[in-house]
Coordinates of N, CA and C in Angstrom, one line a residue:
Chain V
G197 N 20.0 -7.7 -6.9 CA 18.6 -8.2 -6.3 C 17.0 -7.9 -7.8
D198 N 16.2 -8.5 -7.5 CA 15.0 -8.3 -7.9 C 14.3 -7.0 -7.6
S199 N 13.7 -6.4 -8.7 CA 13.6 -5.0 -9.1 C 12.4 -4.7 -9.9
V200 N 11.4 -4.2 -9.7 CA 10.5 -3.3 -10.3 C 10.9 -1.7 -11.2
T201 N 10.7 -1.7 -12.1 CA 10.7 -0.4 -12.5 C 9.4 0.3 -13.6
Q202 N 8.8 1.4 -12.8 CA 7.8 1.6 -13.8 C 7.3 2.8 -13.6
M203 N 6.8 3.5 -14.8 CA 6.8 4.6 -15.3 C 6.3 5.6 -14.3
E204 N 7.0 7.0 -14.2 CA 7.0 7.3 -13.7 C 5.3 8.4 -13.4
G205 N 4.4 8.9 -12.9 CA 3.6 9.7 -13.3 C 3.3 11.5 -13.2
P206 N 2.0 11.7 -11.7 CA 1.2 11.5 -12.8 C 0.8 11.7 -14.3
V207 N -0.4 10.7 -14.7 CA -0.3 10.4 -16.0 C -1.7 10.9 -16.1
T208 N -2.1 12.2 -16.7 CA -3.3 12.3 -17.0 C -4.4 12.5 -18.7
L209 N -5.2 11.6 -18.5 CA -5.8 11.4 -19.7 C -7.2 11.8 -19.8
S210 N -7.8 12.4 -20.9 CA -8.9 12.1 -21.2 C -10.1 10.8 -21.5
E211 N -11.3 11.0 -21.1 CA -11.8 9.7 -21.0 C -12.0 9.2 -22.2
E212 N -11.8 7.9 -22.5 CA -11.5 7.3 -23.3 C -10.7 6.9 -24.6
A213 N -9.4 8.2 -23.7 CA -7.9 7.5 -24.3 C -7.5 6.5 -23.8
F214 N -6.2 5.6 -24.6 CA -5.8 5.0 -25.1 C -4.6 4.9 -23.5
L215 N -4.7 4.0 -22.6 CA -3.4 4.2 -21.7 C -3.0 2.9 -21.7
T216 N -1.4 3.9 -22.1 CA -0.5 2.6 -21.7 C 0.4 3.7 -20.3
I217 N 0.7 1.9 -19.5 CA 2.0 2.4 -17.9 C 2.7 1.3 -18.2
N218 N 4.1 2.0 -18.5 CA 5.0 0.7 -18.9 C 5.6 0.1 -17.4
C219 N 6.3 -1.0 -17.6 CA 6.5 -1.8 -16.1 C 7.7 -3.0 -17.5
T220 N 8.8 -2.5 -16.4 CA 9.9 -3.4 -16.5 C 10.3 -4.4 -15.4
Y221 N 10.7 -5.4 -15.4 CA 11.7 -5.7 -14.4 C 13.0 -6.9 -14.1
T222 N 13.4 -7.4 -13.4 CA 14.6 -7.6 -12.8 C 14.9 -9.0 -12.1
A223 N 14.4 -10.1 -12.6 CA 14.6 -11.3 -11.6 C 15.1 -12.5 -12.3
T224 N 15.5 -13.5 -11.3 CA 16.5 -14.4 -11.9 C 15.2 -15.1 -11.8
G225 N 14.8 -16.2 -12.5 CA 13.5 -17.5 -13.3 C 13.0 -17.0 -14.2
Y226 N 11.5 -17.3 -13.3 CA 10.0 -17.0 -14.0 C 9.5 -16.1 -13.1
P227 N 9.5 -15.5 -12.5 CA 8.6 -14.7 -11.4 C 7.4 -14.7 -12.3
S228 N 5.8 -14.2 -10.6 CA 4.7 -14.1 -11.4 C 4.9 -12.6 -11.4
L229 N 3.7 -11.9 -12.5 CA 3.9 -10.3 -12.1 C 2.3 -9.9 -12.4
F230 N 2.4 -8.7 -11.6 CA 0.9 -8.7 -11.5 C 1.0 -7.0 -11.8
W231 N -0.6 -6.8 -12.0 CA -1.2 -5.0 -11.3 C -1.9 -5.6 -10.2
Y232 N -1.5 -4.3 -9.5 CA -2.3 -4.2 -8.8 C -3.0 -2.5 -8.3
V233 N -3.7 -2.3 -8.2 CA -4.8 -0.9 -8.5 C -5.4 -0.5 -6.6
Q234 N -5.2 1.1 -6.7 CA -5.1 1.4 -5.3 C -6.2 2.7 -5.7
Y235 N -7.3 2.5 -5.9 CA -8.4 3.6 -5.5 C -8.3 5.0 -4.0
P236 N -8.8 5.8 -4.7 CA -8.4 7.1 -3.5 C -9.2 6.1 -1.9
G237 N -8.3 6.2 -0.9 CA -8.9 6.4 0.2 C -8.9 4.4 0.6
E238 N -8.0 3.6 0.0 CA -8.1 2.1 -0.4 C -7.0 1.3 -0.2
G239 N -6.9 0.3 0.1 CA -5.9 -0.3 0.0 C -5.9 -0.9 -1.2
L240 N -4.5 -1.4 -1.5 CA -4.2 -2.0 -3.1 C -5.0 -3.5 -3.2
Q241 N -5.5 -3.4 -4.7 CA -6.3 -4.5 -4.7 C -5.7 -5.4 -5.7
L242 N -5.9 -6.9 -6.2 CA -4.9 -7.3 -7.6 C -6.2 -6.9 -8.3
L243 N -5.3 -6.5 -9.3 CA -6.0 -6.4 -10.9 C -5.8 -7.3 -12.1
L244 N -4.4 -7.7 -11.8 CA -4.3 -8.6 -12.3 C -3.0 -9.4 -12.8
K245 N -3.0 -10.6 -13.1 CA -1.6 -11.4 -12.9 C -1.0 -11.9 -14.2
A246 N 0.2 -12.9 -14.2 CA 0.5 -13.2 -15.1 C 1.4 -14.5 -14.7
T247 N 1.1 -15.7 -14.7 CA 2.1 -16.8 -13.9 C 3.5 -17.4 -14.9
K248 N 3.6 -17.2 -16.7 CA 4.5 -17.2 -17.8 C 4.3 -16.5 -18.9
A249 N 5.5 -16.7 -19.7 CA 6.1 -16.1 -20.5 C 5.0 -16.0 -21.6
D250 N 3.6 -14.7 -21.8 CA 3.0 -15.1 -23.3 C 2.0 -15.0 -22.4
D251 N 1.9 -14.9 -21.3 CA 0.5 -15.0 -20.8 C 0.0 -13.7 -21.1
K252 N -1.5 -13.3 -21.1 CA -1.8 -12.1 -20.9 C -2.6 -12.5 -19.5
G253 N -3.0 -11.2 -19.1 CA -3.8 -11.3 -17.9 C -4.8 -10.2 -18.1
S254 N -6.0 -10.4 -17.7 CA -6.9 -9.4 -18.5 C -8.4 -9.0 -16.9
N255 N -8.9 -7.9 -17.3 CA -9.6 -7.6 -15.7 C -9.7 -6.2 -16.2
K256 N -11.7 -6.1 -16.5 CA -12.3 -4.5 -16.4 C -11.6 -3.7 -17.7
G257 N -11.0 -4.5 -18.5 CA -11.1 -3.8 -19.9 C -9.2 -3.4 -19.4
F258 N -8.9 -4.1 -18.8 CA -7.1 -3.5 -18.4 C -6.6 -5.6 -19.1
E259 N -5.6 -5.0 -19.5 CA -4.8 -5.5 -20.1 C -2.7 -6.0 -20.0
A260 N -2.8 -7.0 -19.5 CA -0.6 -6.8 -19.5 C -0.8 -8.6 -20.3
T261 N 0.9 -8.1 -21.1 CA 1.0 -10.0 -21.6 C 2.3 -9.5 -20.7
Y262 N 2.9 -11.2 -20.7 CA 4.0 -11.1 -20.0 C 5.2 -10.8 -21.4
R263 N 6.2 -10.2 -21.3 CA 7.4 -10.2 -22.1 C 8.3 -10.6 -21.2
K264 N 8.8 -12.4 -21.2 CA 10.0 -12.4 -20.8 C 11.3 -12.0 -21.8
E265 N 11.8 -12.1 -23.2 CA 12.4 -11.2 -23.9 C 12.7 -9.6 -23.7
T266 N 11.5 -9.1 -23.3 CA 11.9 -7.6 -22.7 C 12.1 -7.5 -21.3
T267 N 12.2 -8.1 -20.9 CA 11.4 -8.6 -19.4 C 10.6 -7.3 -18.7
S268 N 9.0 -7.2 -19.8 CA 8.1 -5.9 -19.4 C 6.9 -6.8 -19.3
F269 N 6.2 -5.8 -18.3 CA 4.4 -6.3 -18.5 C 3.7 -5.2 -18.2
H270 N 3.5 -4.2 -19.2 CA 3.4 -2.7 -19.9 C 1.2 -3.1 -18.8
L271 N 1.0 -2.1 -18.7 CA -1.0 -1.9 -18.3 C -0.9 -1.0 -19.7
E272 N -2.3 -1.7 -20.6 CA -3.1 -0.8 -21.4 C -4.6 -0.9 -21.3
K273 N -5.5 -0.5 -21.9 CA -6.4 -0.2 -21.5 C -6.8 0.3 -22.8
G274 N -7.8 0.3 -23.0 CA -8.2 0.7 -25.3 C -9.1 2.2 -24.3
S275 N -10.2 2.3 -23.8 CA -10.4 3.9 -23.7 C -10.9 3.5 -21.9
V276 N -10.0 4.7 -21.5 CA -10.0 4.9 -20.1 C -11.7 5.5 -19.4
Q277 N -12.0 5.1 -18.4 CA -12.7 6.0 -17.5 C -12.5 7.0 -16.7
V278 N -13.4 7.9 -16.0 CA -13.1 8.7 -14.5 C -12.9 7.8 -13.8
S279 N -13.4 7.1 -13.9 CA -13.4 5.6 -12.8 C -12.3 5.1 -12.6
D280 N -11.6 4.8 -13.7 CA -10.4 4.4 -13.3 C -9.0 5.5 -13.3
S281 N -9.4 6.6 -12.8 CA -8.5 7.0 -12.2 C -8.2 6.4 -10.5
A282 N -6.9 6.5 -10.2 CA -6.0 5.4 -9.2 C -4.8 5.6 -9.4
V283 N -4.3 5.1 -8.5 CA -2.9 4.7 -8.2 C -2.3 3.0 -9.2
Y284 N -1.8 2.6 -10.1 CA -1.6 1.5 -10.6 C 0.3 1.1 -10.2
F285 N 0.1 -0.3 -9.7 CA 1.3 -0.5 -9.3 C 1.4 -1.5 -9.9
C286 N 2.8 -2.3 -10.4 CA 3.4 -3.0 -11.3 C 4.1 -3.7 -9.8
A287 N 4.3 -5.3 -9.8 CA 4.7 -5.8 -8.8 C 5.8 -7.5 -9.3
L288 N 6.2 -7.5 -8.4 CA 6.5 -9.2 -9.1 C 6.5 -9.8 -7.4
S289 N 6.6 -11.6 -8.2 CA 6.5 -12.3 -6.9 C 7.3 -13.7 -7.5
A290 N 8.8 -13.9 -7.0 CA 10.2 -14.9 -7.8 C 9.2 -16.0 -7.5
A291 N 9.6 -16.7 -8.7 CA 9.5 -18.1 -8.2 C 10.1 -19.2 -7.1
G292 N 9.7 -19.5 -6.4 CA 9.5 -20.4 -4.9 C 10.3 -19.2 -3.9
G293 N 9.6 -17.9 -4.2 CA 10.2 -16.9 -3.3 C 9.4 -16.6 -2.0
F294 N 9.3 -15.5 -1.5 CA 9.2 -15.0 -0.1 C 8.0 -13.8 0.2
K295 N 8.4 -13.1 -1.1 CA 7.5 -12.4 -1.0 C 7.9 -11.4 -2.3
T296 N 7.1 -9.8 -2.0 CA 6.5 -9.6 -3.3 C 7.6 -8.4 -3.8
I297 N 7.6 -8.3 -4.6 CA 8.6 -6.8 -4.9 C 7.4 -4.8 -5.4
F298 N 7.4 -4.8 -5.1 CA 6.2 -4.0 -6.5 C 6.9 -2.4 -6.6
G299 N 6.9 -2.0 -7.6 CA 6.9 -1.2 -7.8 C 6.3 0.8 -7.7
A300 N 6.4 1.5 -7.5 CA 7.1 2.9 -7.1 C 5.6 3.2 -7.1
G301 N 4.5 2.5 -8.6 CA 3.5 3.3 -8.8 C 3.0 4.3 -9.2
T302 N 2.5 4.2 -10.4 CA 1.7 5.1 -11.3 C 0.7 6.1 -11.1
R303 N 0.1 7.4 -10.9 CA -0.7 8.4 -10.6 C -1.4 8.2 -11.8
L304 N -3.0 7.8 -12.3 CA -3.6 7.9 -13.2 C -4.7 8.9 -12.9
F305 N -4.7 10.3 -13.7 CA -6.3 11.1 -13.7 C -7.0 10.5 -14.7
V306 N -8.0 10.6 -14.9 CA -9.1 11.1 -15.9 C -9.8 12.4 -16.1
K307 N -9.7 12.7 -16.9 CA -10.9 13.9 -16.8 C -11.9 13.6 -17.8
A308 N -13.1 14.3 -17.7 CA -14.3 13.8 -18.0 C -14.5 14.7 -19.4
Chain P
D197 N -18.4 -7.7 5.1 CA -17.5 -7.6 5.8 C -15.9 -7.1 5.0
A198 N -15.4 -6.9 5.7 CA -14.1 -6.8 4.7 C -13.2 -8.1 5.5
D199 N -12.5 -8.4 4.4 CA -11.8 -9.8 4.7 C -10.2 -9.6 5.6
V200 N -9.5 -8.5 5.5 CA -8.5 -8.0 6.0 C -8.7 -6.7 6.8
T201 N -8.8 -6.3 7.7 CA -9.7 -4.9 8.3 C -8.1 -4.9 9.6
Q202 N -8.2 -3.2 9.6 CA -6.7 -2.5 10.7 C -7.7 -1.6 11.1
T203 N -6.9 -1.5 12.5 CA -7.2 -0.6 13.5 C -6.4 0.3 14.1
P204 N -6.2 1.3 14.7 CA -7.0 2.4 13.6 C -7.2 2.5 12.4
R205 N -7.4 3.5 11.8 CA -7.9 4.0 9.9 C -6.7 5.5 10.6
N206 N -7.1 5.9 11.2 CA -6.1 6.9 11.4 C -6.0 7.1 12.6
R207 N -4.7 7.5 13.1 CA -4.4 7.5 14.2 C -2.8 9.1 14.2
I208 N -2.8 10.1 15.1 CA -2.1 11.4 15.5 C -1.8 10.9 16.6
T209 N -0.1 11.1 16.4 CA 0.4 10.5 18.3 C 1.6 11.8 18.2
K210 N 2.2 11.4 19.7 CA 3.3 12.3 19.4 C 4.5 11.9 19.6
T211 N 5.9 12.4 18.9 CA 6.9 12.0 19.4 C 7.4 11.1 20.8
G212 N 8.1 10.3 20.9 CA 8.1 9.0 21.8 C 7.4 8.4 22.3
K213 N 5.8 8.3 21.5 CA 4.7 7.6 22.2 C 5.0 6.2 21.4
R214 N 4.3 5.4 22.6 CA 4.7 4.0 21.8 C 3.4 3.4 21.1
I215 N 2.6 2.7 20.0 CA 1.7 2.9 19.3 C 1.6 1.8 18.7
M216 N 0.4 1.0 18.9 CA 0.3 -0.3 18.0 C -1.0 0.1 17.2
L217 N -0.4 -1.0 15.7 CA -1.6 -0.8 14.9 C -1.7 -2.5 14.4
E218 N -3.3 -2.8 14.7 CA -3.4 -4.1 14.6 C -4.2 -4.5 13.3
C219 N -3.8 -6.2 13.1 CA -4.6 -6.6 11.7 C -5.4 -7.7 11.9
S220 N -6.7 -7.9 11.7 CA -7.0 -9.2 11.8 C -7.4 -9.5 10.0
Q221 N -7.9 -11.1 9.5 CA -8.3 -11.4 8.9 C -8.7 -12.7 9.0
T222 N -10.1 -12.6 7.9 CA -10.9 -14.2 7.9 C -10.4 -14.7 6.5
K223 N -9.3 -14.6 6.2 CA -9.0 -15.7 4.5 C -8.8 -16.8 4.9
G224 N -8.3 -16.8 6.4 CA -7.2 -18.1 6.5 C -6.0 -18.3 6.3
H225 N -5.8 -17.4 6.0 CA -3.9 -17.6 5.0 C -3.5 -17.0 6.0
D226 N -2.1 -18.1 5.3 CA -1.4 -18.7 6.5 C 0.1 -17.4 6.7
R227 N 0.2 -16.6 5.2 CA 0.8 -15.6 5.2 C 0.5 -14.2 6.2
M228 N 1.3 -13.2 6.8 CA 0.7 -12.0 6.8 C 1.7 -10.7 6.9
Y229 N 2.0 -9.6 6.2 CA 2.6 -8.6 6.0 C 2.2 -7.6 6.2
W230 N 3.5 -6.5 7.0 CA 3.1 -5.3 7.1 C 4.3 -4.2 6.1
Y231 N 3.2 -3.4 5.7 CA 4.1 -2.7 4.5 C 3.7 -1.1 5.3
R232 N 4.8 -0.4 4.3 CA 4.7 1.7 4.8 C 4.6 1.9 3.2
Q233 N 3.9 2.2 3.0 CA 3.4 3.5 2.0 C 4.2 5.1 2.2
D234 N 4.9 5.4 0.9 CA 5.6 7.1 1.1 C 5.3 7.6 -0.2
P235 N 4.8 8.8 -0.4 CA 4.5 9.4 -1.2 C 5.8 8.9 -2.7
G236 N 5.7 8.8 -3.3 CA 7.1 7.8 -4.5 C 7.7 7.3 -4.2
L237 N 7.8 6.1 -3.7 CA 7.9 4.9 -2.7 C 7.8 3.7 -2.9
G238 N 6.6 3.8 -3.0 CA 6.0 2.1 -3.3 C 5.5 1.6 -1.9
L239 N 5.8 0.9 -1.7 CA 5.5 0.0 -0.8 C 6.4 -0.7 -0.1
R240 N 6.8 -0.2 0.7 CA 8.0 -1.2 1.2 C 7.9 -2.1 3.0
L241 N 8.6 -3.0 2.8 CA 8.2 -4.5 3.4 C 8.7 -3.8 4.7
I242 N 8.1 -3.9 6.1 CA 8.5 -3.8 7.3 C 8.5 -5.1 8.3
Y243 N 7.9 -6.1 7.8 CA 7.8 -7.7 8.6 C 6.8 -8.1 7.8
Y244 N 7.3 -9.8 8.2 CA 6.3 -10.6 7.2 C 6.4 -11.7 8.0
S245 N 5.6 -12.7 8.3 CA 5.6 -14.2 9.1 C 4.2 -14.9 8.5
F246 N 5.2 -16.0 8.0 CA 4.7 -17.2 7.3 C 3.7 -18.2 8.5
D247 N 3.6 -18.1 9.8 CA 2.9 -18.9 10.5 C 3.1 -18.0 12.2
V248 N 2.4 -18.5 12.6 CA 2.4 -17.9 14.7 C 4.0 -17.7 15.0
K249 N 5.4 -18.6 14.3 CA 6.2 -19.1 15.0 C 7.1 -18.8 13.5
D250 N 6.7 -18.3 12.6 CA 7.5 -18.2 11.7 C 7.5 -16.1 11.8
I251 N 8.6 -15.1 12.3 CA 8.2 -13.6 11.8 C 9.9 -13.5 11.8
N252 N 9.5 -12.9 10.7 CA 10.6 -12.1 9.9 C 11.1 -10.7 9.1
K253 N 12.3 -10.0 9.7 CA 12.5 -8.5 9.0 C 12.8 -8.5 7.7
G254 N 11.7 -7.9 7.1 CA 11.4 -6.8 5.9 C 12.7 -6.0 5.4
E255 N 12.7 -5.2 4.9 CA 13.6 -4.0 4.3 C 14.1 -3.0 5.4
I256 N 12.8 -2.7 5.9 CA 12.6 -1.4 6.5 C 12.2 -1.5 8.3
S257 N 12.9 -2.8 9.0 CA 12.8 -3.1 10.3 C 12.7 -2.1 11.6
D258 N 14.0 -1.4 11.0 CA 14.6 -0.6 12.3 C 13.2 -0.4 12.8
G259 N 13.2 0.2 14.3 CA 12.0 1.1 14.4 C 10.6 0.6 15.0
Y260 N 10.4 -0.5 14.5 CA 9.1 -1.8 14.7 C 9.5 -2.8 14.6
S261 N 8.1 -3.5 15.5 CA 8.2 -4.3 16.2 C 7.1 -5.0 15.9
V262 N 6.7 -6.8 15.9 CA 5.3 -7.4 15.3 C 5.0 -8.4 16.0
S263 N 4.1 -8.8 16.5 CA 3.7 -10.2 17.3 C 2.3 -10.5 16.8
R264 N 2.4 -11.9 16.4 CA 1.4 -12.6 15.2 C 0.8 -13.3 16.5
Q265 N -0.3 -13.4 16.9 CA -0.6 -13.4 18.8 C -2.0 -14.7 18.1
A266 N -2.3 -15.2 16.9 CA -3.3 -15.8 16.5 C -3.1 -16.2 14.8
Q267 N -3.4 -17.0 14.2 CA -2.8 -17.7 12.5 C -3.8 -15.8 12.1
A268 N -4.5 -15.5 12.9 CA -5.5 -14.2 12.3 C -4.9 -13.2 12.2
K269 N -4.4 -13.0 13.1 CA -4.0 -11.1 13.8 C -2.1 -11.3 13.7
F270 N -2.2 -10.2 13.6 CA -1.0 -9.8 13.1 C -0.6 -8.1 13.5
S271 N 0.1 -8.0 14.6 CA 0.4 -6.7 15.0 C 1.8 -5.8 14.9
L272 N 1.4 -4.7 14.8 CA 3.1 -3.9 14.3 C 2.7 -3.0 15.5
S273 N 4.2 -2.5 16.3 CA 4.4 -1.6 17.3 C 4.9 -0.3 16.8
L274 N 5.8 0.7 17.0 CA 6.3 1.6 17.2 C 6.7 2.0 18.7
E275 N 7.9 1.5 19.0 CA 8.1 1.4 20.1 C 8.4 2.8 20.9
S276 N 8.7 3.9 20.5 CA 9.4 5.0 21.0 C 8.8 6.3 19.1
A277 N 7.7 6.5 18.4 CA 7.3 7.1 17.3 C 8.2 8.5 17.0
I278 N 8.6 8.3 15.6 CA 9.2 9.5 15.6 C 9.2 10.2 13.7
P279 N 8.9 11.7 13.8 CA 8.3 12.2 12.7 C 8.5 11.2 11.3
N280 N 9.3 10.5 11.3 CA 9.2 10.1 9.8 C 9.0 8.7 9.7
Q281 N 8.5 8.7 10.6 CA 7.8 7.5 10.0 C 6.0 8.0 10.1
T282 N 5.7 9.0 9.7 CA 4.7 9.5 8.8 C 4.3 8.4 8.2
A283 N 3.3 8.4 8.2 CA 2.9 7.0 6.7 C 1.9 6.5 6.8
L284 N 1.4 5.4 5.9 CA 0.7 4.7 5.6 C 1.1 3.6 5.5
Y285 N 0.0 3.2 6.4 CA 0.9 1.5 6.5 C -0.1 0.9 6.2
F286 N -0.1 -0.6 6.1 CA -0.6 -1.2 5.4 C -0.1 -2.9 5.6
C287 N -1.8 -3.7 6.0 CA -1.5 -5.4 5.9 C -1.8 -5.9 5.6
A288 N -1.6 -7.2 4.7 CA -2.0 -8.0 3.8 C -1.6 -8.9 4.1
T289 N -2.5 -10.1 3.6 CA -2.6 -11.4 3.4 C -2.0 -12.1 2.0
S290 N -1.3 -13.7 2.1 CA -1.0 -13.9 0.8 C -1.5 -15.8 1.7
D291 N -1.5 -17.1 0.3 CA -1.8 -18.0 1.0 C -1.2 -18.9 0.2
R292 N -0.2 -19.3 0.3 CA 0.9 -19.6 -1.2 C 0.5 -21.1 -0.8
H293 N 0.0 -21.8 0.1 CA -0.5 -22.9 -0.1 C -1.8 -23.1 -1.3
R294 N -2.8 -22.6 -1.4 CA -3.3 -22.5 -2.1 C -3.2 -21.3 -3.1
D295 N -1.9 -20.6 -3.5 CA -1.8 -20.0 -4.6 C -0.2 -20.1 -4.4
N296 N -0.1 -20.4 -5.7 CA 1.9 -20.5 -5.7 C 2.2 -18.9 -6.3
T297 N 1.3 -17.9 -6.5 CA 1.6 -17.1 -7.0 C 1.5 -16.3 -6.0
D298 N 1.3 -16.5 -4.7 CA 1.6 -15.2 -3.7 C 0.5 -14.2 -3.4
T299 N -0.5 -13.9 -4.1 CA -1.5 -12.8 -4.3 C -1.3 -12.4 -3.1
Q300 N -1.3 -11.0 -3.0 CA -1.5 -10.0 -1.8 C -2.7 -10.1 -1.8
Y301 N -3.2 -9.9 -0.3 CA -5.0 -9.1 -0.1 C -4.4 -8.3 0.4
F302 N -5.2 -6.7 0.9 CA -4.7 -5.7 1.6 C -5.5 -5.4 2.7
G303 N -5.3 -5.1 3.1 CA -6.5 -3.9 4.3 C -6.6 -2.7 4.0
P304 N -7.2 -1.9 4.4 CA -7.8 -0.3 4.1 C -6.8 0.9 4.7
G305 N -5.4 0.1 5.2 CA -4.4 1.0 5.8 C -5.0 1.6 7.0
T306 N -3.8 2.3 7.2 CA -3.4 3.0 9.3 C -3.2 4.1 8.5
R307 N -3.4 4.9 8.3 CA -3.1 6.9 8.3 C -2.6 7.2 9.7
L308 N -1.0 7.2 9.7 CA 0.1 7.5 11.2 C 0.3 9.2 11.0
T309 N 0.1 9.8 11.8 CA 0.9 11.1 11.9 C 2.0 11.6 12.6
V310 N 2.8 11.3 13.0 CA 3.5 11.3 14.2 C 4.1 12.8 14.2
L311 N 3.7 13.3 15.6 CA 4.1 15.4 15.0 C 5.4 15.4 16.6

């Protein structure tokens, strides 16, 4: 069945460091891929998404590129801030499917 | 005002009690979902509903039941709560008609503790 695997956390970075959170997926066809973010005490919210191969989703300085050949959707940010401290979830929604599959989440701590 | 609201936000109860968690949305979405979040396990789907008359079990439905009272309301019940149902519960919505990616919109969550 469909699945999402993302790197375990926590990830601890200093402010202005480069961030990469790895995500790979298994799915048939061409799923839509997502990154959701969960700030402390809140529900998940969409950070970015991509719907086809080689698409790049971007938002708030975060980027992720849909790589069909490596079945990956890694999240990157060039310079993290303390306010980026949160849990990040990679997810997929299968084409023609009826539910979203979430990864386990990666907690990011950014130190001032 | 929040588009997806959940009540209560926090609840402490005892083993064997019946508990209802409520979710309301003003987004006009047709699909609604209940998820459970446990540390290190991500989100697991409990139940989902594509409209008022269509309710489906998710991957961990045992011990839970749901009711879709209206397009905007979807409640989750624990008929007889047990300690391993202690978790953070999220309601979510999506609108497949206007967004074929099925982007999910989440409520703020209900933290449930079963003693």
